[in-house]
Short mmCIF file of C-alpha atoms in Angstrom, two decimals:
data_model
loop_
_atom_site.label_atom_id
_atom_site.label_comp_id
_atom_site.label_asym_id
_atom_site.label_seq_id
_atom_site.Cartn_x
_atom_site.Cartn_y
_atom_site.Cartn_z
CA MET A 221 0.00 0.00 0.00
CA ARG A 222 2.80 2.41 0.92
CA SER A 223 4.70 1.71 -2.29
CA ALA A 224 1.53 2.36 -4.34
CA ALA A 225 1.19 5.77 -2.67
CA LEU A 226 4.83 6.54 -3.45
CA ILE A 227 4.32 5.56 -7.09
CA VAL A 228 1.24 7.80 -7.37
CA ALA A 229 3.13 10.71 -5.78
CA ALA A 230 6.07 10.19 -8.14
CA VAL A 231 3.77 10.13 -11.18
CA LEU A 232 2.05 13.35 -10.05
CA LEU A 233 5.37 15.10 -9.50
CA ALA A 234 6.66 13.93 -12.87
CA GLY A 235 3.50 15.28 -14.51
CA CYS A 236 4.06 18.69 -12.94
CA ALA A 237 7.68 18.74 -14.05
CA ALA A 238 6.70 17.85 -17.62
CA THR A 239 4.34 20.85 -17.90
CA PRO A 240 6.20 23.52 -19.84
CA PRO A 241 6.17 27.02 -18.41
CA GLN A 242 4.00 29.65 -20.04
CA TYR A 243 5.42 33.09 -20.68
CA TYR A 244 3.56 36.40 -20.67
CA ARG A 245 4.18 39.90 -21.99
CA LEU A 246 2.32 43.11 -21.34
CA PRO A 247 0.23 43.97 -24.40
CA ASP A 248 1.95 46.22 -26.94
CA THR A 249 0.71 49.80 -26.65
CA GLY A 250 2.83 51.37 -29.35
CA SER A 251 6.15 53.09 -29.46
CA SER A 252 7.49 55.45 -26.83
CA LYS A 253 8.85 57.48 -29.77
CA ALA A 254 5.41 59.04 -30.16
CA ILE A 255 5.22 62.67 -31.16
CA ASN A 256 6.61 64.71 -28.28
CA HIS A 257 4.87 68.00 -29.21
CA GLY A 258 8.02 69.96 -28.30
CA ARG A 259 8.06 68.70 -24.72
CA PRO A 260 11.46 68.24 -23.09
CA PRO A 261 12.51 64.64 -22.42
CA ALA A 262 12.39 62.98 -19.00
CA TYR A 263 13.86 59.59 -18.18
CA LEU A 264 11.39 57.11 -16.69
CA GLN A 265 12.75 54.20 -14.71
CA VAL A 266 10.94 51.51 -12.75
CA ARG A 267 12.26 49.85 -9.61
CA LEU A 268 10.62 46.63 -8.39
CA SER A 269 10.42 45.29 -4.87
CA ASP A 270 12.50 42.15 -4.36
CA SER A 271 9.38 40.00 -4.44
CA LEU A 272 8.44 41.25 -7.93
CA SER A 273 11.93 40.65 -9.34
CA SER A 274 11.59 36.86 -9.42
CA GLY A 275 10.19 36.71 -12.96
CA SER A 276 7.02 34.99 -11.75
CA LEU A 277 3.50 36.27 -12.10
CA VAL A 278 2.27 37.10 -8.60
CA TYR A 279 -1.19 36.39 -7.21
CA GLN A 280 -2.43 37.31 -3.75
CA VAL A 281 -4.51 34.31 -2.66
CA SER A 282 -5.69 35.71 0.68
CA PRO A 283 -5.16 38.86 2.77
CA THR A 284 -1.94 37.34 4.11
CA GLN A 285 -0.71 34.88 1.46
CA VAL A 286 0.96 35.52 -1.90
CA HIS A 287 1.61 32.92 -4.60
CA PHE A 288 4.54 33.14 -7.04
CA ALA A 289 3.63 31.15 -10.13
CA ARG A 290 6.22 28.59 -11.20
CA GLN A 291 4.69 27.76 -14.55
CA HIS A 292 3.57 31.32 -15.41
CA GLN A 293 6.53 33.63 -15.95
CA TRP A 294 7.20 37.04 -17.44
CA ALA A 295 8.81 36.62 -20.87
CA ASP A 296 10.84 39.82 -20.47
CA ASP A 297 12.56 41.57 -17.61
CA LEU A 298 9.58 43.15 -15.86
CA ALA A 299 11.02 46.55 -14.84
CA PRO A 300 11.96 47.68 -18.40
CA ALA A 301 8.70 46.22 -19.77
CA ILE A 302 6.66 48.27 -17.29
CA ALA A 303 8.81 51.35 -17.95
CA GLY A 304 8.13 51.06 -21.69
CA GLN A 305 4.39 50.62 -21.16
CA LEU A 306 4.21 53.48 -18.69
CA ALA A 307 6.29 55.81 -20.90
CA ASN A 308 3.93 55.08 -23.80
CA ALA A 309 0.88 55.75 -21.63
CA LEU A 310 2.34 58.99 -20.23
CA ASN A 311 3.28 60.21 -23.72
CA GLN A 312 -0.31 59.73 -24.88
CA ARG A 313 -1.40 62.28 -22.29
CA ASP A 314 -0.88 66.01 -22.33
CA GLY A 315 1.92 66.24 -19.81
CA GLN A 316 4.92 68.44 -19.18
CA TYR A 317 7.51 65.93 -20.49
CA HIS A 318 8.11 63.43 -23.25
CA TYR A 319 9.07 60.25 -21.36
CA VAL A 320 11.83 57.96 -22.56
CA ASN A 321 13.13 54.78 -20.99
CA HIS A 322 16.80 55.38 -21.80
CA ARG A 323 19.12 57.95 -20.25
CA SER A 324 20.53 60.90 -22.12
CA THR A 325 24.30 61.09 -22.35
CA ASP A 326 24.34 64.72 -21.22
CA GLY A 327 23.04 63.83 -17.75
CA HIS A 328 20.76 66.88 -17.49
CA MET A 329 17.52 65.06 -18.09
CA PRO A 330 15.01 64.95 -15.20
CA VAL A 331 14.37 61.44 -13.88
CA LEU A 332 11.05 60.03 -12.70
CA THR A 333 11.48 56.82 -10.74
CA VAL A 334 8.45 54.63 -10.13
CA TYR A 335 8.86 52.19 -7.24
CA LEU A 336 6.49 49.21 -7.36
CA ASP A 337 5.66 47.18 -4.27
CA HIS A 338 2.62 45.44 -5.85
CA PHE A 339 2.05 44.33 -9.44
CA GLU A 340 -0.25 41.37 -9.00
CA GLY A 341 -3.59 39.68 -9.32
CA SER A 342 -5.78 39.13 -6.28
CA HIS A 343 -8.41 36.81 -4.85
CA THR A 344 -10.70 39.86 -4.74
CA GLY A 345 -11.11 39.79 -8.54
CA HIS A 346 -8.90 42.85 -9.05
CA THR A 347 -5.32 43.45 -10.03
CA ARG A 348 -3.25 45.77 -7.90
CA ILE A 349 -0.47 48.18 -8.78
CA ALA A 350 0.87 50.01 -5.73
CA GLY A 351 3.94 51.97 -4.79
CA TYR A 352 5.19 55.51 -5.20
CA SER A 353 6.97 57.76 -7.67
CA GLN A 354 9.69 60.31 -7.06
CA TRP A 355 11.38 62.92 -9.26
CA SER A 356 15.19 63.16 -9.20
CA ASP A 357 14.99 66.57 -7.52
CA GLN A 358 12.91 64.98 -4.72
CA SER A 359 9.85 67.04 -5.67
CA HIS A 360 6.29 65.83 -5.98
CA PRO A 361 6.42 62.37 -4.37
CA THR A 362 3.25 60.50 -5.29
CA THR A 363 1.89 57.35 -3.72
CA PHE A 364 -0.58 55.21 -5.64
CA ASP A 365 -2.68 52.10 -5.10
CA ILE A 366 -4.60 51.19 -8.24
CA ARG A 367 -7.06 48.31 -8.26
CA THR A 368 -8.57 47.34 -11.58
CA PRO A 369 -11.42 44.80 -11.94
CA GLN A 370 -10.21 41.76 -13.82
CA GLN A 371 -12.32 40.83 -16.85
CA GLY A 372 -12.15 37.06 -17.33
CA ASP A 373 -10.24 34.30 -15.61
CA GLY A 374 -6.67 33.14 -15.81
CA HIS A 375 -3.23 34.59 -16.12
CA ASP A 376 -3.82 36.09 -19.57
CA ALA A 377 -6.76 38.13 -18.26
CA MET A 378 -4.67 39.16 -15.25
CA VAL A 379 -1.86 40.45 -17.49
CA ARG A 380 -4.30 42.43 -19.67
CA THR A 381 -5.85 43.96 -16.54
CA LEU A 382 -2.43 44.90 -15.16
CA ALA A 383 -1.80 46.75 -18.45
CA GLU A 384 -5.09 48.63 -17.92
CA GLY A 385 -3.87 49.52 -14.44
CA LEU A 386 -0.71 51.04 -15.95
CA GLN A 387 -2.95 53.28 -18.08
CA GLN A 388 -4.68 54.44 -14.88
CA LEU A 389 -1.32 54.99 -13.22
CA ALA A 390 -0.25 57.22 -16.12
CA THR A 391 -3.38 59.29 -15.63
CA GLU A 392 -2.60 59.65 -11.91
CA LEU A 393 1.01 60.63 -12.56
CA THR A 394 0.02 63.39 -15.01
CA ARG A 395 -2.29 65.09 -12.51
#
């Protein structure tokens, strides 16, 4: 009886190991080289909390428990992917700057750093993007906590909803 249980456990573990990982990207929102309307450039960088740097999609399963998906991974490095999405979203709005996600060689460009503590799905049926932003001159610190209702089930729907949350974050940052 015990050996049968061990065989069943081994088969289940082998089945999990044989499942190939699935990779996700944020939906393409266009180029950050959009028309800048004469606005001066600003460098946008994103810094992730250690827990978001693992490459896994993150899902909060309860008020106190977080799950890091093993089989559902980000296809690209998440910080530059978010920076590109956010720069595109900011450039589509009528703001003071034209945001780029690469530094100027002259070093005189203002820098907006977005620090993310949460970029995840949740058991509540929402995705959450939370953290704060800070300009290089230490002016205008902004905290944010954006929750967007997820439309549909699964990781693909979660990723699309996180992209919608980045659009909302861009709106908040341009206020």
